[in-house]
Coordinates of C-alpha atoms in Angstrom, one line a residue:
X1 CA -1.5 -46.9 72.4
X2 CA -4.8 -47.0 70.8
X3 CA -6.8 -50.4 71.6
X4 CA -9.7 -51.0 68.8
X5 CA -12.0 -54.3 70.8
X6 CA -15.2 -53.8 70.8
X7 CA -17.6 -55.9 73.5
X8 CA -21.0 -57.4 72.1
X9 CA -23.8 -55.1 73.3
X10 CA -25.5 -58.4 74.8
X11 CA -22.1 -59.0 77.3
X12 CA -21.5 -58.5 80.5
X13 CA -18.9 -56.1 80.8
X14 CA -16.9 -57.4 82.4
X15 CA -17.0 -60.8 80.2
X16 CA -17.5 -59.3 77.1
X17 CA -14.1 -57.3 77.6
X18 CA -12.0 -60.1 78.7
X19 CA -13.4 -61.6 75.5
X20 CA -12.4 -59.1 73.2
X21 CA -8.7 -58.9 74.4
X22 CA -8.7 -63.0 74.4
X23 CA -9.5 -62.2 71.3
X24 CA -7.3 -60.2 69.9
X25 CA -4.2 -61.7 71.6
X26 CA -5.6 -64.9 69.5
X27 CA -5.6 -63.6 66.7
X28 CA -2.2 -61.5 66.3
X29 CA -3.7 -58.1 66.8
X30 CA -2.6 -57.1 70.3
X31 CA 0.7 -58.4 69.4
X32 CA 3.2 -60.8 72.1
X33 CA 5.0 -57.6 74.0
X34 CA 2.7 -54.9 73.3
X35 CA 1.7 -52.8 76.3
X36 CA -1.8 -52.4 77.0
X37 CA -3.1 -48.7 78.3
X38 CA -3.9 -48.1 81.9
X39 CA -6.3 -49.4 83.5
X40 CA -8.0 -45.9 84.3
X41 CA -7.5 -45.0 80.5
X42 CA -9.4 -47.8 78.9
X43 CA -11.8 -47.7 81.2
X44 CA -12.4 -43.9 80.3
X45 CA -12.1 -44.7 76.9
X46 CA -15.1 -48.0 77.1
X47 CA -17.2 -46.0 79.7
X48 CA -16.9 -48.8 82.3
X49 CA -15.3 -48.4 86.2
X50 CA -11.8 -49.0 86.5
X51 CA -12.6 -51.6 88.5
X52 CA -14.3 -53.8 85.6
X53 CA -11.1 -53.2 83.8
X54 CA -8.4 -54.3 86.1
X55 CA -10.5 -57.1 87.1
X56 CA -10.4 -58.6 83.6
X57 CA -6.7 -57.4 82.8
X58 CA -6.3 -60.2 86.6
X59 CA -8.4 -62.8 84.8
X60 CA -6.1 -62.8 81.5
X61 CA -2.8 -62.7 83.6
X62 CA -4.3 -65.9 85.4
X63 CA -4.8 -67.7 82.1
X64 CA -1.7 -66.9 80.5
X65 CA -3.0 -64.4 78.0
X66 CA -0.8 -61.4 79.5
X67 CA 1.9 -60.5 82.0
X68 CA 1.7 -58.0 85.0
X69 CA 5.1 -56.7 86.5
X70 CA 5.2 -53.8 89.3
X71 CA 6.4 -50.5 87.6
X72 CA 6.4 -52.1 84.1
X73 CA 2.1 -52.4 83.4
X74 CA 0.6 -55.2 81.4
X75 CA 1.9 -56.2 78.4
X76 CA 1.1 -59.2 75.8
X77 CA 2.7 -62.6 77.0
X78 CA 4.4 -64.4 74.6
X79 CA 2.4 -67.8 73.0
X80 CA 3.1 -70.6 70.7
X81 CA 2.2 -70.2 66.8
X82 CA -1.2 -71.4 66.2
X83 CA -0.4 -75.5 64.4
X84 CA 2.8 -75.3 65.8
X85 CA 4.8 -78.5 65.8
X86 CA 7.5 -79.6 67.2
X87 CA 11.0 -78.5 65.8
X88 CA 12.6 -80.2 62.8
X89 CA 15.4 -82.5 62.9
X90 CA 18.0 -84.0 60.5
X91 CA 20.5 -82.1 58.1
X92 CA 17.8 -79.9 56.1
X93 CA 16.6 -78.1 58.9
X94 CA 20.0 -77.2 60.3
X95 CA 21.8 -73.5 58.9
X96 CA 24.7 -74.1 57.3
X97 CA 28.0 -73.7 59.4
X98 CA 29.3 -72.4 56.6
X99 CA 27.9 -70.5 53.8
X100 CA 29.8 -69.6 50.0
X101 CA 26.7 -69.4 48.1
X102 CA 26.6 -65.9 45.9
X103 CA 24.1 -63.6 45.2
X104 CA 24.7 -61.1 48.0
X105 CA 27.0 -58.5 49.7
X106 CA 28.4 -58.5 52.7
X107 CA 25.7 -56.8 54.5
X108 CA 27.9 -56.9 57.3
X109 CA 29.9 -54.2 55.8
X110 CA 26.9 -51.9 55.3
X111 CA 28.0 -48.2 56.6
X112 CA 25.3 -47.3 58.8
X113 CA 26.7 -44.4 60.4
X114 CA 27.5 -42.9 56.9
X115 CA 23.7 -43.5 55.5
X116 CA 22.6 -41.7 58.8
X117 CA 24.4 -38.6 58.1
X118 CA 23.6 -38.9 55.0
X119 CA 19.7 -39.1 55.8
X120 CA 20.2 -36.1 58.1
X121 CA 21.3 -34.2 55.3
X122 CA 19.3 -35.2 52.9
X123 CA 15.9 -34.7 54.6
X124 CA 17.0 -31.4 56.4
X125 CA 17.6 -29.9 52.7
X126 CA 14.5 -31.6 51.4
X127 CA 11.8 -29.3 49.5
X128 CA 8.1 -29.7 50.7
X129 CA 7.6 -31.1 47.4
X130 CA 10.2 -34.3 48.7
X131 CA 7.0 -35.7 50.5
X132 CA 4.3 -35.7 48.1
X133 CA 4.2 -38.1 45.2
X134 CA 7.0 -38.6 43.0
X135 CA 7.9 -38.3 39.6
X136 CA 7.9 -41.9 38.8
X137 CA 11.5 -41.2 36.3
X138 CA 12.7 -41.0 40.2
X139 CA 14.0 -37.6 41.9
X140 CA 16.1 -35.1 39.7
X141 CA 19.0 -34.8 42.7
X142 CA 19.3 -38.5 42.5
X143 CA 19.6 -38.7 38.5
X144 CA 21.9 -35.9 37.9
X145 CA 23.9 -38.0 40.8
X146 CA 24.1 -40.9 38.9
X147 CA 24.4 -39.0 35.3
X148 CA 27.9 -37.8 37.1
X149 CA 29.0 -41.0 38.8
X150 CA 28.0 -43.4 36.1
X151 CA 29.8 -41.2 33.3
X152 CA 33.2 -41.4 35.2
X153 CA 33.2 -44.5 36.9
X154 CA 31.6 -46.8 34.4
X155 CA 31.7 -44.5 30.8
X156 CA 28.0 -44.9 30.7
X157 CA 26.6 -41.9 28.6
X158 CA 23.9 -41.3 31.0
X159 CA 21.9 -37.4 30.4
X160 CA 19.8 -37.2 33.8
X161 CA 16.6 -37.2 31.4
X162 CA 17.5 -41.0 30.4
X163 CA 17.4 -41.8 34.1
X164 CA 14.6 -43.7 35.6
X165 CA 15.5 -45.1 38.9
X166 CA 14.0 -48.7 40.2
X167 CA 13.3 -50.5 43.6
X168 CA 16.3 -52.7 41.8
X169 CA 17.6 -54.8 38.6
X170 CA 14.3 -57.1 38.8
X171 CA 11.9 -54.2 38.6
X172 CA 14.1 -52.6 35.6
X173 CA 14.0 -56.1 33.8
X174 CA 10.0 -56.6 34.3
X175 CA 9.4 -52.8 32.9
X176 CA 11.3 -53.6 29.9
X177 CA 9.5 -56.8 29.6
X178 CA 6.3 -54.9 29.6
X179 CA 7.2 -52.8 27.3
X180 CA 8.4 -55.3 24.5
X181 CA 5.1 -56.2 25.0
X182 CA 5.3 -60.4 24.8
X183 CA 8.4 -60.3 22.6
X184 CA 11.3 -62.8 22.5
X185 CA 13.8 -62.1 25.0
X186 CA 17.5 -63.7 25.0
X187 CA 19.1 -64.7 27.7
X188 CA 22.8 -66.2 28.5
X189 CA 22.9 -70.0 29.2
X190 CA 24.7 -70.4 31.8
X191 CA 22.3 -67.4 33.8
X192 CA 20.5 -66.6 36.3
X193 CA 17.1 -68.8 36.8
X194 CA 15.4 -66.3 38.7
X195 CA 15.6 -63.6 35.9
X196 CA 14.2 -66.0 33.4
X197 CA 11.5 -66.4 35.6
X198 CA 11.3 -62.1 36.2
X199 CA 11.1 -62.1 32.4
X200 CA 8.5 -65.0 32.1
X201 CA 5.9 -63.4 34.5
X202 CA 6.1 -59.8 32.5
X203 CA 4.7 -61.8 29.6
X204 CA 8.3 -62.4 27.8
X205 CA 9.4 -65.6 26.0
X206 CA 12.8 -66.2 27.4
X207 CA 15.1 -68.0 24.6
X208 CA 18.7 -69.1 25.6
X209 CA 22.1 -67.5 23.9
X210 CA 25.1 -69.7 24.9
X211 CA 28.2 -68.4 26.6
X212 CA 32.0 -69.5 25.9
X213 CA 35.2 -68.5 27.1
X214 CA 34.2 -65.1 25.3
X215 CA 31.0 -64.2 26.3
X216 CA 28.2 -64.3 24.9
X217 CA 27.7 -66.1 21.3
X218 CA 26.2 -63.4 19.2
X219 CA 25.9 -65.9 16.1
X220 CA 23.2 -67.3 18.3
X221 CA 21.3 -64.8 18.3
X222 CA 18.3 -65.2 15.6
X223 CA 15.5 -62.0 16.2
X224 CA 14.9 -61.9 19.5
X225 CA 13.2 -58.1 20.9
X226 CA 16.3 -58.4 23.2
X227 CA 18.9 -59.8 24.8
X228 CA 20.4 -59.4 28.1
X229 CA 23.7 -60.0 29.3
X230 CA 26.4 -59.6 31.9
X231 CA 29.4 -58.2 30.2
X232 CA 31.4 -56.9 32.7
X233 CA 31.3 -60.2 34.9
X234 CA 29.2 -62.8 33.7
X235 CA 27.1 -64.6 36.0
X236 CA 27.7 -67.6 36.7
X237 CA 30.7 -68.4 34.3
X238 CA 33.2 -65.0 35.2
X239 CA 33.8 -64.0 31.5
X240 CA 34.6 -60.5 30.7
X241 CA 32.4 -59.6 27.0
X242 CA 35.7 -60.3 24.8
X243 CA 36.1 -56.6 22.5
X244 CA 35.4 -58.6 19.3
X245 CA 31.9 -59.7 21.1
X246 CA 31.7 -56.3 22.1
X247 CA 31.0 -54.9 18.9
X248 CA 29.6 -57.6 17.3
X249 CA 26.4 -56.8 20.2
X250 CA 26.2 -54.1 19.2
X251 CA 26.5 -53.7 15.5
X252 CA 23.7 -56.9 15.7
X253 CA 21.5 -54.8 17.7
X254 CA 21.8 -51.9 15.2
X255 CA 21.6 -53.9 11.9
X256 CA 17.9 -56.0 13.8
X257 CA 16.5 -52.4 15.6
X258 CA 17.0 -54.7 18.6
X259 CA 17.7 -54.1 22.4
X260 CA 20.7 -55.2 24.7
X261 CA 20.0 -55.1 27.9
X262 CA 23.3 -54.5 30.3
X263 CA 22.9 -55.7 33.7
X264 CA 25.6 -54.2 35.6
X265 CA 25.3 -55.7 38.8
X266 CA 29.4 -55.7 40.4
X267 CA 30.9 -53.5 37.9
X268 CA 32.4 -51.6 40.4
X269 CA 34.7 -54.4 41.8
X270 CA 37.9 -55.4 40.3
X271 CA 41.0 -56.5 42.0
X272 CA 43.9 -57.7 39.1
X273 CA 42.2 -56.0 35.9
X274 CA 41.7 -52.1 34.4
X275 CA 38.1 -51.1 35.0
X276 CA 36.0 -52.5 31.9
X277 CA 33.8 -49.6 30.7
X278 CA 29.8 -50.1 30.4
X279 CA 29.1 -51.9 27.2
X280 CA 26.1 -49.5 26.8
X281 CA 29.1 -46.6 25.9
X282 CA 29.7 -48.1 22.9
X283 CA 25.8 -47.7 21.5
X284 CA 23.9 -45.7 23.9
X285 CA 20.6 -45.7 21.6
X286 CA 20.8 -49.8 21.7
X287 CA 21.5 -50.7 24.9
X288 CA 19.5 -50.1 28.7
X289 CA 21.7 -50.2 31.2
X290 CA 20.7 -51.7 34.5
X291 CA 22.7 -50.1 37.7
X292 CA 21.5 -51.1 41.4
X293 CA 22.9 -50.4 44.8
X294 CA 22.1 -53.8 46.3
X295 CA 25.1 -55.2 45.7
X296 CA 27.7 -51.9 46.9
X297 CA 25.2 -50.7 49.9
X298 CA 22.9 -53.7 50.9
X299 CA 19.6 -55.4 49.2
X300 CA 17.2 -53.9 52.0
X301 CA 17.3 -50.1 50.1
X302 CA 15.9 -51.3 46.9
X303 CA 17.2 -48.8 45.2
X304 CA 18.2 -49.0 41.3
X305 CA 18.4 -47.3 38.1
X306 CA 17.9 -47.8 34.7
X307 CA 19.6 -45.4 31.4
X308 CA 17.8 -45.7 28.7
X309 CA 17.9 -45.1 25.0
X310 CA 15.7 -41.8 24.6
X311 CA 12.8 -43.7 22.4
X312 CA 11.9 -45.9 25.6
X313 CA 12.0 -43.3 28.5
X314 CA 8.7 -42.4 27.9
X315 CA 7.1 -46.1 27.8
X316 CA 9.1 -47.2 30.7
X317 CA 8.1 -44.3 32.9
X318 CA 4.5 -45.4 31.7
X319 CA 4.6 -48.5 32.4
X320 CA 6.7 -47.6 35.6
X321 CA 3.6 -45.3 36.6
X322 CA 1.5 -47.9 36.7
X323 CA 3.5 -50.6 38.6
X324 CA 4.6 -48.7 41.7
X325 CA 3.9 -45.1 40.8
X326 CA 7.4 -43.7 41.9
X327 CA 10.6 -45.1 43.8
X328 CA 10.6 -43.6 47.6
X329 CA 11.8 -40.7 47.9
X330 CA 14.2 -40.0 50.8
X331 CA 16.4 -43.3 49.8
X332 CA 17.0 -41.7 46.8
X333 CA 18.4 -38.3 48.4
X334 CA 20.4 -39.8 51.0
X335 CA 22.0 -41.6 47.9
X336 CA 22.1 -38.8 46.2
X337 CA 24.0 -36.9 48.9
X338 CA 26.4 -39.9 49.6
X339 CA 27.2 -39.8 45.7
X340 CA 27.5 -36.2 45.9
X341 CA 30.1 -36.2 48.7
X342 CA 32.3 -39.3 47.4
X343 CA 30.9 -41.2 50.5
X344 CA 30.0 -43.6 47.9
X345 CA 33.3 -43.7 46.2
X346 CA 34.9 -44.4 49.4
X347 CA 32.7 -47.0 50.4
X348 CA 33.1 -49.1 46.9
X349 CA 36.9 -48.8 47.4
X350 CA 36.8 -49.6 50.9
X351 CA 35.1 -53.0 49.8
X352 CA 37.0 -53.3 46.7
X353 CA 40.0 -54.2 49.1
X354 CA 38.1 -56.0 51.8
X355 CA 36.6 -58.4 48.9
X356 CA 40.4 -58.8 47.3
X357 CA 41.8 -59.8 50.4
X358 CA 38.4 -62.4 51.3
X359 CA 39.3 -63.6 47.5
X360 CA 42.5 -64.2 47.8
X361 CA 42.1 -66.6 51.2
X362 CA 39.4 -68.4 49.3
X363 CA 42.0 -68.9 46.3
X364 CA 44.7 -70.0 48.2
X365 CA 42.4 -72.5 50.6
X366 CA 41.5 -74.0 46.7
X367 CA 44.7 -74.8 45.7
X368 CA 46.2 -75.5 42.6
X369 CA 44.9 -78.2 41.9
X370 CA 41.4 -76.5 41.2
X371 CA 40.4 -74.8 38.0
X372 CA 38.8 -71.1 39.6
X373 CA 37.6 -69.3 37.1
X374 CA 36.0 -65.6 37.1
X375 CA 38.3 -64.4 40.2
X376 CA 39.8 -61.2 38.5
X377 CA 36.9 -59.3 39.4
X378 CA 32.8 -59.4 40.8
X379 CA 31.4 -60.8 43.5
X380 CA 31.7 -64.7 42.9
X381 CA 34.0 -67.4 41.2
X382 CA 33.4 -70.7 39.2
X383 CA 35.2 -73.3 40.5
X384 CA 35.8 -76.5 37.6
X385 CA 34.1 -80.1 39.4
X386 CA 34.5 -83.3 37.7
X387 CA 31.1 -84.6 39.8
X388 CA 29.5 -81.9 40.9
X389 CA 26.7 -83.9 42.8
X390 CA 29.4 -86.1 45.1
X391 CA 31.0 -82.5 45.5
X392 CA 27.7 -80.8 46.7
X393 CA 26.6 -84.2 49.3
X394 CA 30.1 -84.1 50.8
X395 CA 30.2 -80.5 51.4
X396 CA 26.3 -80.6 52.7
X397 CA 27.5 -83.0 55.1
X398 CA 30.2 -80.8 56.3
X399 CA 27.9 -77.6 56.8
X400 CA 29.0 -76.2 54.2
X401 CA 26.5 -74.6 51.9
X402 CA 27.5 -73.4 47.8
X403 CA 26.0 -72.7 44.6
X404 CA 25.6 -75.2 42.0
X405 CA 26.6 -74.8 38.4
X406 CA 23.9 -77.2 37.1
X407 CA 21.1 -75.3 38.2
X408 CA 22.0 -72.3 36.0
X409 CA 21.7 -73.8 32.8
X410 CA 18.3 -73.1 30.6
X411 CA 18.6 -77.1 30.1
X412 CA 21.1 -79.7 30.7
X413 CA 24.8 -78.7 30.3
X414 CA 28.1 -80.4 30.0
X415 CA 30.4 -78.5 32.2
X416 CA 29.8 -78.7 36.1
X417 CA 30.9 -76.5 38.5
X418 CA 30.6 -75.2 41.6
X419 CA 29.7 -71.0 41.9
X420 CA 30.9 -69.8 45.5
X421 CA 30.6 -66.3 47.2
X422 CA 34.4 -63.9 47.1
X423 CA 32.9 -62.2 49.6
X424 CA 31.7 -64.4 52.9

C-alpha cells in the first residue's frame, strides 16, 4: 500500500512519525484492518533507518493504536467511534423480527452467478469506446435491448432512439421535472410520499388526483404539465387503470398537450390476471414511460430507463447531460446481454412463481375475515383496518414491522389500511 503521513520538519523522527500514523489512525485515514508496509519499505520510502520505523510501529502496538502478529505484519487495530455512546435500549432501537413493509425485492433472490457471466461477456465483447464517456441517452446495445423486450413483454412502442436509460425511476421523474420547468405536476392520492418529494426538489408543484376502485379520477384533473400514475399496479391501493380510465388519460392528455407519466415499476409480475399492456401503447406521443430493474434484479444496479415521446428526447438528454453526464457503462451491457440471452426472462418468471407462492401463504395466514386488496398481481397488497393505529402498536409490539396506509395520503384520508410486502 501507499502510506501518505508526512512528519513536521521540526520532529524528531522518530516522534514525529509515530505522530503522523496516531494521526491518521485518528482520523479514519489508515483505516481499522488496513495493513501497514514493511518496516524496511517505509523506511526507504521516509529516508529514515529501519530501526526508527519499527521502533515507532512497537510504540503504537503498546498504546493500542495497531496490532502485530508473527507472519501476518502490522495492521490497524480496531477502536471505538469517536462520541460513541453506549448502545440504545427499548423497542425503537431493536430490528424488527419480522418485516412486511414494501418497497423492495427480494434481494435475496438476486442471480449473482448469472450477472457474472453476464459481465464476463459483456466486458470481453466491449469496444474501446465502452470505457470512455458515455452517450448520456445510455449505450445503443442496451436500448435496442429494451426496444425488443419492452415491445413484447409490456406493448410499449419503444424505437431505441426514444430510449434514455436512468440510474432508476427517481432520476427519470426529477429529469422530467426539470424539464416542465416548475410546472404543475399530478400525482395519485393515495401515492408514494417520497416521489412527491423527488418531484418537489426538481422545482415541480405537486397537486393530488384521487384514486377509486378504478384508478385514477381523470375528472380531477384541471391543467396540470403532467400527471403520473401507476396503472398497471397502483401503489399503495392495488388498482389496475380500469379500460374506460384508460382512454380517458389519454384522450385528456391529447385534447390539454399534456404529459402522463407511466411508472411501471412491477409490471412484470402477475399471478391470477392476463398481462396488462403499458398504458403508454395506447398514445406513445403522450406518455413517458418509466422502466427500472430495481425491482426484477436488485436496487444496488441503479439501472433504469425511460421511452419518451420524440419532442422531449432531446431536453431530457440535456438536462440528463448535465445531472450525471451518462449512466455507467458496463451495468448496462451486462443487462443488455442478460436481455439478449432470455436470462432476464427467465429470471422474471422464476420470481414470478416464487412471489405467487410467498402470496399465497400471506393470504391464507390473513384469513377471510380480512379485506386484501391488490393481490392479483405487483409486489405488495392493501390490507382493509378498521384502526389502523391499535393495528400498527400491536404489531410493533410483536416485532413485527408493516407499511401504513395513512402515511400515503397527500392529506388526511378516510380509508385506513395497512400496505404489506408479497414478497418477504
Amino acid at each position: 500500500m501507499d502510506l501518505h503521513i508526512g512528519p513536521e520538519p521540526d520532529e524528531g523522527r522518530r516522534a514525529g512519525l509515530e505522530r503522523a500514523l496516531r494521526d491518521a489512525v485518528r482520523d479514519g485515514r489508515l483505516a481499522p484492518g488496513a495493513r501497514l508496509p514493511a518496516t524496511r519499505r517505509l523506511a526507504e520510502e521516509l529516508g529514515v533507518s529501519r530501526g526508527t520505523v519499527k521502533a515507532a510501529y512497537d510504540q503504537l502496538v503498546a498504546e493500542g493504536y495497531l496490532t502485530a502478529r508473527q507472519g501476518s505484519g502490522t495492521v490497524v487495530a480496531p477502536l471505538p467511534a469517536a462520541g460513541a455512546g453506549p448502545p440504545q435500549s427499548g423497542a425503537r432501537a431493536r430490528a424488527p423480527l419480522f418485516d412486511l413493509r414494501p418497497g423492495a425485492p427480494d434481494v435475496g433472490a438476486f442471480p449473482a452467478a448469472v450477472w457474472l457471466r453476464a459481465v464476463r461477456r459483456a466486458v470481453a465483447a466491449a469496444p474501446v469506446s465502452a470505457y470512455d464517456y458515455g452517450d448520456p441517452l445510455g449505450r445503443m446495445e442496451l436500448r435496442e435491448a429494451l426496444a425488443e423486450y419492452l415491445g413484447r413483454a409490456r406493448g410499449v412502442v419503444a424505437p431505441p432512439e426514444r430510449i434514455l436509460v436512468t440510474s432508476g425511476a427517481i432520476q427519470g421523474l426529477a429529469l422530467l421535472t426539470r424539464v416542465l420547468e416548475g410546472g404543475t405536476v399530478a400525482m395519485e392520492d393515495p401515492g408514494l410520499p417520497f416521489h412527491r418529494e423527488v418531484v418537489r426538489r426538481a422545482g415541480g408543484r405537486v397537486v393530488p388526483v384521487r384514486v377509486d376502485a378504478l384508478g385514477v379520477e381523470v375528472d380531477d384533473l384541471r391543467d396540470p404539465a403532467a400527471v403520473v400514475v401507476t396503472p398497471a399496479h397502483q401503489y399503495p391501493t392495488g388498482v389496475t387503470l380500469h379500460p374506460s380510465r384508460r382512454r380517458a388519460l389519454t384522450d385528456w392528455a391529447r385534447a390539454r398537450g399534456a404529459l402522463v407519466v407511466e411508472d411501471d415499476y412491477d409490471g412484470e409480475f402477475r399471478y391470477d390476471r392476463q398481462p396488462v399492456g403499458a398504458l403508454q401503447g395506447m398514445a406513445p406521443g403522450q406518455v413517458v414511460y418509466l422502466g427500472t430493474a430495481s425491482k426484477t434484479l436488485g436496487p444496488a444496479l441503479r439501472l433504469g430507463w425511460m421511452v419518451l415521446p420524440p419532442h422531449l428526447v432531446a431536453p431530457v438528454a440535456d438536462a440528463k447531460l448535465h445531472s450525471d453526464h451518462s449512466t455507467e457503462t458496463l451495468g448496462q451491457l451486462a443487462l443488455a446481454e442478460l436481455i439478449r440471452t432470455h436470462a432476464y426472462d427467465r429470471h422474471v418468471r422464476a420470481c414470478r412463481l416464487r412471489y405467487r407462492r410467498r402470496r399465497d401463504r400471506l393470504v391464507e395466514r390473513l384469513g377471510a375475515r380480512r379485506r386484501v386488496h391488490g393481490i392479483a398481481a405487483g409486489l405488495h397488497a392493501l390490507v382493509e383496518v378498521e384502526d389502523e393505529t391499535a393495528v400498527l402498536e400491536r404489531a410493533a409490539a410483536e416485532g413485527l414491522a408493516v407499511g401504513s396506509l395513512r402515511e400515503h395520503w397527500h392529506a388526511d384520508g378516510s380509508r385506513e389500511g395497512l400496505v404489506l410486502s408479497l414478497i418477504h
